[in-house]
mmCIF file of C-alpha atoms and ligand atoms in Angstrom:
data_model
loop_
_atom_site.group_PDB
_atom_site.id
_atom_site.type_symbol
_atom_site.label_atom_id
_atom_site.label_comp_id
_atom_site.label_asym_id
_atom_site.label_seq_id
_atom_site.Cartn_x
_atom_site.Cartn_y
_atom_site.Cartn_z
ATOM 1 C CA UNK A 58 18.284 -6.077 -9.607
ATOM 2 C CA UNK A 59 16.806 -3.437 -7.331
ATOM 3 C CA UNK A 60 14.623 -3.823 -4.278
ATOM 4 C CA UNK A 61 10.856 -3.493 -4.126
ATOM 5 C CA UNK A 62 9.382 -2.200 -0.836
ATOM 6 C CA UNK A 63 5.662 -1.643 -0.292
ATOM 7 C CA UNK A 64 3.708 0.160 2.430
ATOM 8 C CA UNK A 65 0.290 -1.236 3.279
ATOM 9 C CA UNK A 66 -2.421 -0.572 5.809
ATOM 10 C CA UNK A 67 -5.848 0.943 6.337
ATOM 11 C CA UNK A 68 -6.732 4.602 5.793
ATOM 12 C CA UNK A 69 -4.975 7.082 7.966
ATOM 13 C CA UNK A 70 -2.311 4.563 8.989
ATOM 14 C CA UNK A 71 0.394 6.932 7.720
ATOM 15 C CA UNK A 72 1.505 5.097 4.559
ATOM 16 C CA UNK A 73 2.044 8.202 2.445
ATOM 17 C CA UNK A 74 3.943 10.023 5.210
ATOM 18 C CA UNK A 75 6.068 6.968 6.009
ATOM 19 C CA UNK A 76 6.765 6.157 2.339
ATOM 20 C CA UNK A 77 8.065 9.704 1.792
ATOM 21 C CA UNK A 78 10.219 9.523 4.898
ATOM 22 C CA UNK A 79 11.730 6.146 3.961
ATOM 23 C CA UNK A 80 12.460 7.342 0.414
ATOM 24 C CA UNK A 81 14.178 10.489 1.750
ATOM 25 C CA UNK A 82 16.320 8.562 4.229
ATOM 26 C CA UNK A 83 17.308 6.003 1.620
ATOM 27 C CA UNK A 84 18.332 8.806 -0.741
ATOM 28 C CA UNK A 85 20.290 10.495 2.040
ATOM 29 C CA UNK A 86 22.063 7.165 2.619
ATOM 30 C CA UNK A 87 23.118 7.205 -1.034
ATOM 31 C CA UNK A 88 20.677 4.708 -2.595
ATOM 32 C CA UNK A 89 18.927 5.424 -5.901
ATOM 33 C CA UNK A 90 15.209 5.497 -5.032
ATOM 34 C CA UNK A 91 11.876 6.089 -6.671
ATOM 35 C CA UNK A 92 8.684 6.688 -4.750
ATOM 36 C CA UNK A 93 5.387 5.792 -6.360
ATOM 37 C CA UNK A 94 1.828 4.934 -5.370
ATOM 38 C CA UNK A 95 -1.305 3.022 -6.218
ATOM 39 C CA UNK A 96 -3.728 3.562 -7.748
ATOM 40 C CA UNK A 97 -1.892 5.921 -10.085
ATOM 41 C CA UNK A 98 1.807 6.585 -10.537
ATOM 42 C CA UNK A 99 1.549 6.853 -14.346
ATOM 43 C CA UNK A 100 -0.518 9.133 -16.622
ATOM 44 C CA UNK A 101 -2.858 6.210 -17.448
ATOM 45 C CA UNK A 102 -2.986 5.132 -13.790
ATOM 46 C CA UNK A 103 -3.759 8.657 -12.600
ATOM 47 C CA UNK A 104 -6.759 8.781 -14.951
ATOM 48 C CA UNK A 105 -7.944 5.392 -13.664
ATOM 49 C CA UNK A 106 -7.462 6.695 -10.098
ATOM 50 C CA UNK A 107 -9.951 9.494 -10.797
ATOM 51 C CA UNK A 108 -12.537 6.977 -12.030
ATOM 52 C CA UNK A 109 -11.971 4.763 -8.994
ATOM 53 C CA UNK A 110 -12.079 7.408 -6.306
ATOM 54 C CA UNK A 111 -14.663 9.952 -7.491
ATOM 55 C CA UNK A 112 -17.945 10.069 -5.567
ATOM 56 C CA UNK A 113 -19.759 10.161 -8.940
ATOM 57 C CA UNK A 114 -19.101 6.425 -9.300
ATOM 58 C CA UNK A 115 -20.873 5.305 -6.136
ATOM 59 C CA UNK A 116 -22.583 2.531 -8.153
ATOM 60 C CA UNK A 117 -19.299 0.884 -9.270
ATOM 61 C CA UNK A 118 -19.510 -2.894 -8.942
ATOM 62 C CA UNK A 119 -16.794 -4.810 -7.006
ATOM 63 C CA UNK A 120 -15.857 -6.613 -10.243
ATOM 64 C CA UNK A 121 -15.368 -3.366 -12.167
ATOM 65 C CA UNK A 122 -13.419 -1.999 -9.217
ATOM 66 C CA UNK A 123 -10.888 -4.844 -9.109
ATOM 67 C CA UNK A 124 -10.326 -4.636 -12.861
ATOM 68 C CA UNK A 125 -9.701 -0.887 -12.669
ATOM 69 C CA UNK A 126 -7.226 -1.219 -9.780
ATOM 70 C CA UNK A 127 -5.534 -3.977 -11.805
ATOM 71 C CA UNK A 128 -5.393 -1.824 -14.944
ATOM 72 C CA UNK A 129 -3.621 0.938 -13.039
ATOM 73 C CA UNK A 130 -1.243 -1.648 -11.509
ATOM 74 C CA UNK A 131 -0.439 -3.307 -14.857
ATOM 75 C CA UNK A 132 0.599 0.058 -16.271
ATOM 76 C CA UNK A 133 2.645 1.009 -13.198
ATOM 77 C CA UNK A 134 4.541 -2.289 -13.114
ATOM 78 C CA UNK A 135 5.562 -2.153 -16.763
ATOM 79 C CA UNK A 136 6.126 1.573 -17.125
ATOM 80 C CA UNK A 137 7.724 2.418 -13.774
ATOM 81 C CA UNK A 138 8.478 -0.395 -11.326
ATOM 82 C CA UNK A 139 10.136 -3.039 -13.532
ATOM 83 C CA UNK A 140 12.334 -0.559 -15.430
ATOM 84 C CA UNK A 141 13.464 0.954 -12.105
ATOM 85 C CA UNK A 142 14.271 -2.464 -10.624
ATOM 86 C CA UNK A 143 16.237 -3.314 -13.765
ATOM 87 C CA UNK A 144 18.306 -0.137 -13.147
ATOM 88 C CA UNK A 145 19.029 -1.469 -9.609
ATOM 89 C CA UNK A 146 16.883 1.219 -8.014
ATOM 90 C CA UNK A 147 14.973 0.843 -4.750
ATOM 91 C CA UNK A 148 11.249 1.208 -5.459
ATOM 92 C CA UNK A 149 9.086 2.389 -2.547
ATOM 93 C CA UNK A 150 5.393 1.980 -3.362
ATOM 94 C CA UNK A 151 2.501 3.386 -1.319
ATOM 95 C CA UNK A 152 0.036 0.429 -1.646
ATOM 96 C CA UNK A 153 0.298 -2.440 -4.129
ATOM 97 C CA UNK A 154 -1.371 -5.785 -4.814
ATOM 98 C CA UNK A 155 -1.954 -6.642 -1.134
ATOM 99 C CA UNK A 156 -4.412 -3.723 -1.026
ATOM 100 C CA UNK A 157 -6.536 -5.632 -3.521
ATOM 101 C CA UNK A 158 -6.575 -8.757 -1.369
ATOM 102 C CA UNK A 159 -7.382 -6.712 1.750
ATOM 103 C CA UNK A 160 -10.058 -4.382 0.280
ATOM 104 C CA UNK A 161 -11.650 -6.288 -2.593
ATOM 105 C CA UNK A 162 -11.027 -9.717 -0.996
ATOM 106 C CA UNK A 163 -11.507 -9.410 2.761
ATOM 107 C CA UNK A 164 -13.440 -6.128 2.556
ATOM 108 C CA UNK A 165 -15.816 -6.756 -0.364
ATOM 109 C CA UNK A 166 -15.831 -10.531 -0.109
ATOM 110 C CA UNK A 167 -14.565 -11.354 -3.622
ATOM 111 C CA UNK A 168 -12.916 -14.765 -3.991
ATOM 112 C CA UNK A 169 -9.278 -14.522 -2.914
ATOM 113 C CA UNK A 170 -8.034 -17.112 -5.427
ATOM 114 C CA UNK A 171 -9.698 -15.274 -8.304
ATOM 115 C CA UNK A 172 -8.147 -12.012 -7.084
ATOM 116 C CA UNK A 173 -4.715 -13.652 -6.904
ATOM 117 C CA UNK A 174 -5.027 -14.817 -10.524
ATOM 118 C CA UNK A 175 -6.097 -11.372 -11.744
ATOM 119 C CA UNK A 176 -3.333 -9.741 -9.714
ATOM 120 C CA UNK A 177 -0.674 -12.113 -11.052
ATOM 121 C CA UNK A 178 -1.810 -11.294 -14.586
ATOM 122 C CA UNK A 179 -1.680 -7.551 -13.879
ATOM 123 C CA UNK A 180 1.757 -7.649 -12.260
ATOM 124 C CA UNK A 181 3.329 -10.378 -14.415
ATOM 125 C CA UNK A 182 3.995 -12.104 -11.074
ATOM 126 C CA UNK A 183 6.075 -9.242 -9.629
ATOM 127 C CA UNK A 184 5.925 -9.404 -5.825
ATOM 128 C CA UNK A 185 7.427 -7.014 -3.266
ATOM 129 C CA UNK A 186 10.626 -8.033 -1.477
ATOM 130 C CA UNK A 187 9.553 -6.336 1.749
ATOM 131 C CA UNK A 188 6.090 -5.177 2.834
ATOM 132 C CA UNK A 189 5.480 -3.032 5.885
ATOM 133 C CA UNK A 190 2.011 -3.163 7.368
ATOM 134 C CA UNK A 191 1.135 -0.016 9.280
ATOM 135 C CA UNK A 192 -1.496 -1.428 11.548
ATOM 136 C CA UNK A 193 -4.038 0.846 13.177
ATOM 137 C CA UNK A 194 -7.600 0.464 14.423
ATOM 138 C CA UNK A 195 -10.047 1.797 11.825
ATOM 139 C CA UNK A 196 -11.544 4.249 14.313
ATOM 140 C CA UNK A 197 -8.130 5.880 14.848
ATOM 141 C CA UNK A 198 -7.182 5.891 11.155
ATOM 142 C CA UNK A 199 -10.517 7.286 10.013
ATOM 143 C CA UNK A 200 -10.377 10.067 12.620
ATOM 144 C CA UNK A 201 -6.943 11.077 11.246
ATOM 145 C CA UNK A 202 -8.311 10.989 7.699
ATOM 146 C CA UNK A 203 -11.281 13.136 8.706
ATOM 147 C CA UNK A 204 -8.994 15.699 10.325
ATOM 148 C CA UNK A 205 -6.727 15.722 7.248
ATOM 149 C CA UNK A 206 -9.702 16.162 4.903
ATOM 150 C CA UNK A 207 -10.860 19.175 6.937
ATOM 151 C CA UNK A 208 -7.498 20.742 6.032
ATOM 152 C CA UNK A 209 -7.979 19.987 2.335
ATOM 153 C CA UNK A 210 -6.902 16.331 1.873
ATOM 154 C CA UNK A 211 -9.031 14.250 -0.511
ATOM 155 C CA UNK A 212 -12.038 12.343 0.920
ATOM 156 C CA UNK A 213 -12.661 9.605 -1.639
ATOM 157 C CA UNK A 214 -15.409 7.152 -2.601
ATOM 158 C CA UNK A 215 -13.912 4.343 -0.526
ATOM 159 C CA UNK A 216 -13.617 6.531 2.564
ATOM 160 C CA UNK A 217 -17.424 6.335 2.756
ATOM 161 C CA UNK A 218 -17.414 2.600 3.506
ATOM 162 C CA UNK A 219 -18.768 1.325 6.839
ATOM 163 C CA UNK A 220 -16.664 0.769 9.954
ATOM 164 C CA UNK A 221 -17.420 -2.933 9.563
ATOM 165 C CA UNK A 222 -15.834 -2.913 6.090
ATOM 166 C CA UNK A 223 -12.658 -1.291 7.455
ATOM 167 C CA UNK A 224 -12.543 -3.812 10.299
ATOM 168 C CA UNK A 225 -12.604 -6.663 7.747
ATOM 169 C CA UNK A 226 -9.845 -4.910 5.771
ATOM 170 C CA UNK A 227 -7.660 -4.622 8.871
ATOM 171 C CA UNK A 228 -8.247 -8.280 9.820
ATOM 172 C CA UNK A 229 -7.434 -9.225 6.211
ATOM 173 C CA UNK A 230 -4.121 -7.389 6.321
ATOM 174 C CA UNK A 231 -3.158 -9.104 9.564
ATOM 175 C CA UNK A 232 -4.061 -12.493 8.074
ATOM 176 C CA UNK A 233 -1.973 -11.799 4.948
ATOM 177 C CA UNK A 234 0.998 -10.713 7.068
ATOM 178 C CA UNK A 235 0.804 -13.835 9.218
ATOM 179 C CA UNK A 236 0.640 -16.074 6.127
ATOM 180 C CA UNK A 237 3.961 -14.772 4.824
ATOM 181 C CA UNK A 238 6.071 -13.540 7.749
ATOM 182 C CA UNK A 239 9.322 -13.542 5.753
ATOM 183 C CA UNK A 240 8.027 -10.705 3.557
ATOM 184 C CA UNK A 241 5.877 -8.721 6.015
ATOM 185 C CA UNK A 242 6.747 -6.611 9.049
ATOM 186 C CA UNK A 243 3.912 -5.322 11.222
ATOM 187 C CA UNK A 244 4.295 -1.893 12.816
ATOM 188 C CA UNK A 245 1.918 -0.488 15.428
ATOM 189 C CA UNK A 246 0.922 2.747 13.671
ATOM 190 C CA UNK A 247 -1.330 4.002 16.468
ATOM 191 C CA UNK A 248 1.762 5.468 18.195
ATOM 192 C CA UNK A 249 3.090 9.016 17.669
ATOM 193 C CA UNK A 250 4.295 9.603 14.119
ATOM 194 C CA UNK A 251 7.957 10.108 15.121
ATOM 195 C CA UNK A 252 8.045 6.655 16.755
ATOM 196 C CA UNK A 253 6.461 5.025 13.717
ATOM 197 C CA UNK A 254 8.926 6.734 11.347
ATOM 198 C CA UNK A 255 11.907 5.598 13.428
ATOM 199 C CA UNK A 256 10.714 2.009 13.702
ATOM 200 C CA UNK A 257 10.037 1.703 9.975
ATOM 201 C CA UNK A 258 13.420 3.193 9.123
ATOM 202 C CA UNK A 259 15.139 0.745 11.500
ATOM 203 C CA UNK A 260 13.297 -2.182 9.870
ATOM 204 C CA UNK A 261 14.261 -1.073 6.357
ATOM 205 C CA UNK A 262 17.884 -0.437 7.333
ATOM 206 C CA UNK A 263 18.326 -3.825 9.031
ATOM 207 C CA UNK A 264 16.526 -5.629 6.215
ATOM 208 C CA UNK A 265 18.768 -3.995 3.576
ATOM 209 C CA UNK A 266 21.915 -4.798 5.548
ATOM 210 C CA UNK A 267 20.856 -8.468 5.804
ATOM 211 C CA UNK A 268 20.095 -8.575 2.122
ATOM 212 C CA UNK A 269 23.463 -7.093 1.156
ATOM 213 C CA UNK A 270 25.159 -9.784 3.266
ATOM 214 C CA UNK A 271 23.457 -12.550 1.252
ATOM 215 C CA UNK A 272 25.650 -14.075 -1.453
HETATM 216 N N1 Z5A B 1230 -7.626 0.495 -2.769
HETATM 217 C C1 Z5A B 1230 -8.322 -0.660 -2.993
HETATM 218 O O1 Z5A B 1230 -9.477 -0.802 -2.561
HETATM 219 N N2 Z5A B 1230 -7.729 -1.667 -3.703
HETATM 220 C C2 Z5A B 1230 -6.478 -1.555 -4.223
HETATM 221 O O2 Z5A B 1230 -5.999 -2.489 -4.871
HETATM 222 C C3 Z5A B 1230 -5.763 -0.320 -3.987
HETATM 223 C C4 Z5A B 1230 -6.375 0.682 -3.252
HETATM 224 C C5 Z5A B 1230 -4.378 -0.146 -4.530
HETATM 225 C C6 Z5A B 1230 -6.837 4.687 -2.302
HETATM 226 O O3 Z5A B 1230 -6.793 5.820 -1.635
HETATM 227 C C7 Z5A B 1230 -8.084 3.914 -1.896
HETATM 228 O O4 Z5A B 1230 -8.133 2.790 -2.765
HETATM 229 C C8 Z5A B 1230 -7.960 3.365 -0.511
HETATM 230 C C9 Z5A B 1230 -7.714 1.881 -0.696
HETATM 231 C C10 Z5A B 1230 -8.281 1.589 -2.022
HETATM 232 N N3 Z5A B 1230 -9.197 3.430 0.183
HETATM 233 N N4 Z5A B 1230 -9.667 4.317 0.780
HETATM 234 N N5 Z5A B 1230 -10.314 5.025 1.370
HETATM 235 P P1 Z5A B 1230 -5.437 6.486 -1.219
HETATM 236 O O5 Z5A B 1230 -4.304 5.576 -1.381
HETATM 237 O O6 Z5A B 1230 -5.383 7.792 -1.840
HETATM 238 O O7 Z5A B 1230 -5.817 6.738 0.294
HETATM 239 P P2 Z5A B 1230 -5.303 5.963 1.520
HETATM 240 O O8 Z5A B 1230 -4.349 4.895 1.235
HETATM 241 O O9 Z5A B 1230 -6.484 5.536 2.264
HETATM 242 O O10 Z5A B 1230 -4.416 7.088 2.138
HETATM 243 P P3 Z5A B 1230 -4.656 7.911 3.386
HETATM 244 O O11 Z5A B 1230 -5.985 7.769 3.936
HETATM 245 O O12 Z5A B 1230 -4.241 9.271 3.046
HETATM 246 O O13 Z5A B 1230 -3.796 7.215 4.457
HETATM 247 P P4 Z5A B 1230 -2.260 7.079 4.661
HETATM 248 O O14 Z5A B 1230 -1.480 7.315 3.422
HETATM 249 O O15 Z5A B 1230 -2.099 5.801 5.333
HETATM 250 O O16 Z5A B 1230 -1.938 8.257 5.712
HETATM 251 P P5 Z5A B 1230 -1.180 9.644 5.534
HETATM 252 O O17 Z5A B 1230 -1.729 10.384 4.335
HETATM 253 O O18 Z5A B 1230 0.254 9.466 5.624
HETATM 254 O O19 Z5A B 1230 -1.686 10.329 6.853
HETATM 255 C C11 Z5A B 1230 -3.043 10.731 7.000
HETATM 256 C C12 Z5A B 1230 -3.106 11.789 8.115
HETATM 257 O O20 Z5A B 1230 -2.782 11.183 9.359
HETATM 258 C C13 Z5A B 1230 -2.092 12.931 7.918
HETATM 259 O O21 Z5A B 1230 -2.672 14.099 8.370
HETATM 260 C C14 Z5A B 1230 -0.925 12.509 8.806
HETATM 261 O O22 Z5A B 1230 -0.161 13.573 9.261
HETATM 262 C C15 Z5A B 1230 -1.657 11.823 9.950
HETATM 263 N N6 Z5A B 1230 -0.859 10.774 10.589
HETATM 264 C C16 Z5A B 1230 -0.177 9.773 9.981
HETATM 265 N N7 Z5A B 1230 0.427 8.992 10.888
HETATM 266 C C17 Z5A B 1230 0.124 9.507 12.093
HETATM 267 C C18 Z5A B 1230 0.447 9.130 13.447
HETATM 268 N N8 Z5A B 1230 1.205 8.065 13.726
HETATM 269 N N9 Z5A B 1230 -0.058 9.862 14.432
HETATM 270 C C19 Z5A B 1230 -0.842 10.941 14.181
HETATM 271 N N10 Z5A B 1230 -1.182 11.362 12.936
HETATM 272 C C20 Z5A B 1230 -0.701 10.642 11.905
#
């Protein structure tokens, strides 16, 4: 079986940049790797992503939102992630089910147990082996996002949420990480990018070495 690594965190934390870097370094070290993301990562998921993130759908209800994120995830798990793990590949995924607990649960206030049931159905119970939380204050992350969007990066429907919403999301992530410390590693992503990239790579390298030592 392969290894399933996810990157989580609020907007502008650096997930996409870090996920690419980790995938490149793993490849350079000789591991078979695929890099994917949520929502999206499949043709069906990419269509769902458009529906989720377009500003035209400002009236989307939280219930519709969770089902759409789950639809994209169900497709990604069965079409991409599980087959890759069965080929003993390392899967690096930019966001996964913990985003649902953080955003729709802690952010929107939907019942966490209900979300866990829906998420288990969508994923068939597939959980990450290692999750890295890139933790950053919402003010810092949003400022990075704003700068990136001025240079052409997408500014999506969820980016318009209030600062209070993003503070609940961040607190939710930290609570999730503390609940399950064996799976999560928390990285201070407010530091310069080079430092963050090096720390995440060190975590992944050490974690993989420990795992290979296990019988
Ligand atoms: N969502 C949800 O609600 N429920 C779910 O179940 C799932 C998702 C799966 C998806 O958008 C949205 O859907 C997202 C969560 C929600 N909400 N919003 N908004 P997305 O995945 O496309 O967008 P994102 O995750 O928010 O990505 P992002 O804002 O682009 O952030 P990022 O991937 O963490 O950062 P980045 O793209 O790597 O970097 C952003 C910029 O910051 C870029 O210019 C970098 O060069 C810069 N950067 C990164 N790190 C640093 C450091 N350390 N210092 C300085 N500058 C940095």
